[in-house]
DNA sequence: CGGCATCCAAGTAGATACTG
DNA sequence: CAGTATCTACTTGGATGCCG
């Protein structure tokens, strides 16, 4: 977590504060899928193709530190951990939906294509 | 620009495609301020306190490559360059506003404070 | 004014192996 | 299952100086 002093006085900083929270490499995807309900570590790892456990955990921990998701550990064997959105996290719903919609459109319109 | 192959099949990838575009260190701020009209390089540098010219230019170039902003060079002395949003860039307006609003709220609610 | 080139430091992500 | 540890590679960003 970067508690960067500069957010204090830059005009438009709230934009960056927001992006700082959801802009991590997989955070948007994780949050988006959490809109549909609780997820387990294993599901995230299937989602984040190519990402190492290290990174997945890091993204999840940061979201947790930011109070957007909750991590619930069950004392069972085998271990079970569930991640879910907090109310703060749920407040991102309209934004995540908008981003998803815009991204979808943009993939078609963007000036470059994959495999070029 | 990273034309990352993985966007092709990951569910929720449109979220990341969108974040990939606006998630750069200063891109959100730049885009947000461009909503109010054209900006010049000098204005960006005042906005991005502590950022090196190198980074500022890089962010602007990437936004340009992504077709979100337009760079207009006037052949005058001293040089004058104006940046403005393309129609694609303008389509981000509701999202940028939402992000700004959410970020504003979140700055008050977030679990940590500055200068801690 | 509005950059670019070069070099270097630091942070970030990946690979791999291992564990409670 | 749900991670941790370690080590390495890569990317990103800052500093500085120069140019049209």
PDB file of C-alpha atoms in Angstrom, chain A residues 98-110, chain B residues 14 88 91:
ATOM      1  CA  UNK A  98     -19.164   0.746 -16.620  1.00  0.00           C
ATOM      2  CA  UNK A  99     -15.531  -0.153 -17.026  1.00  0.00           C
ATOM      3  CA  UNK A 100     -16.444  -3.566 -18.284  1.00  0.00           C
ATOM      4  CA  UNK A 101     -18.883  -2.121 -20.774  1.00  0.00           C
ATOM      5  CA  UNK A 102     -16.499   0.515 -21.990  1.00  0.00           C
ATOM      6  CA  UNK A 103     -13.651  -1.971 -22.227  1.00  0.00           C
ATOM      7  CA  UNK A 104     -15.806  -4.240 -24.288  1.00  0.00           C
ATOM      8  CA  UNK A 105     -16.600  -1.517 -26.778  1.00  0.00           C
ATOM      9  CA  UNK A 106     -13.048  -0.326 -26.813  1.00  0.00           C
ATOM     10  CA  UNK A 107     -11.608  -3.724 -27.638  1.00  0.00           C
ATOM     11  CA  UNK A 108     -13.433  -3.445 -30.948  1.00  0.00           C
ATOM     12  CA  UNK A 109     -12.586   0.168 -31.595  1.00  0.00           C
ATOM     13  CA  UNK A 110      -9.018   0.484 -30.401  1.00  0.00           C
TER      14      UNK A 110
ATOM     15  CA  UNK B  14     -12.725  -6.120 -20.708  1.00  0.00           C
ATOM     16  CA  UNK B  88     -13.188   7.952 -27.926  1.00  0.00           C
ATOM     17  CA  UNK B  91     -16.683   8.543 -24.188  1.00  0.00           C
TER      18      UNK B  91
END
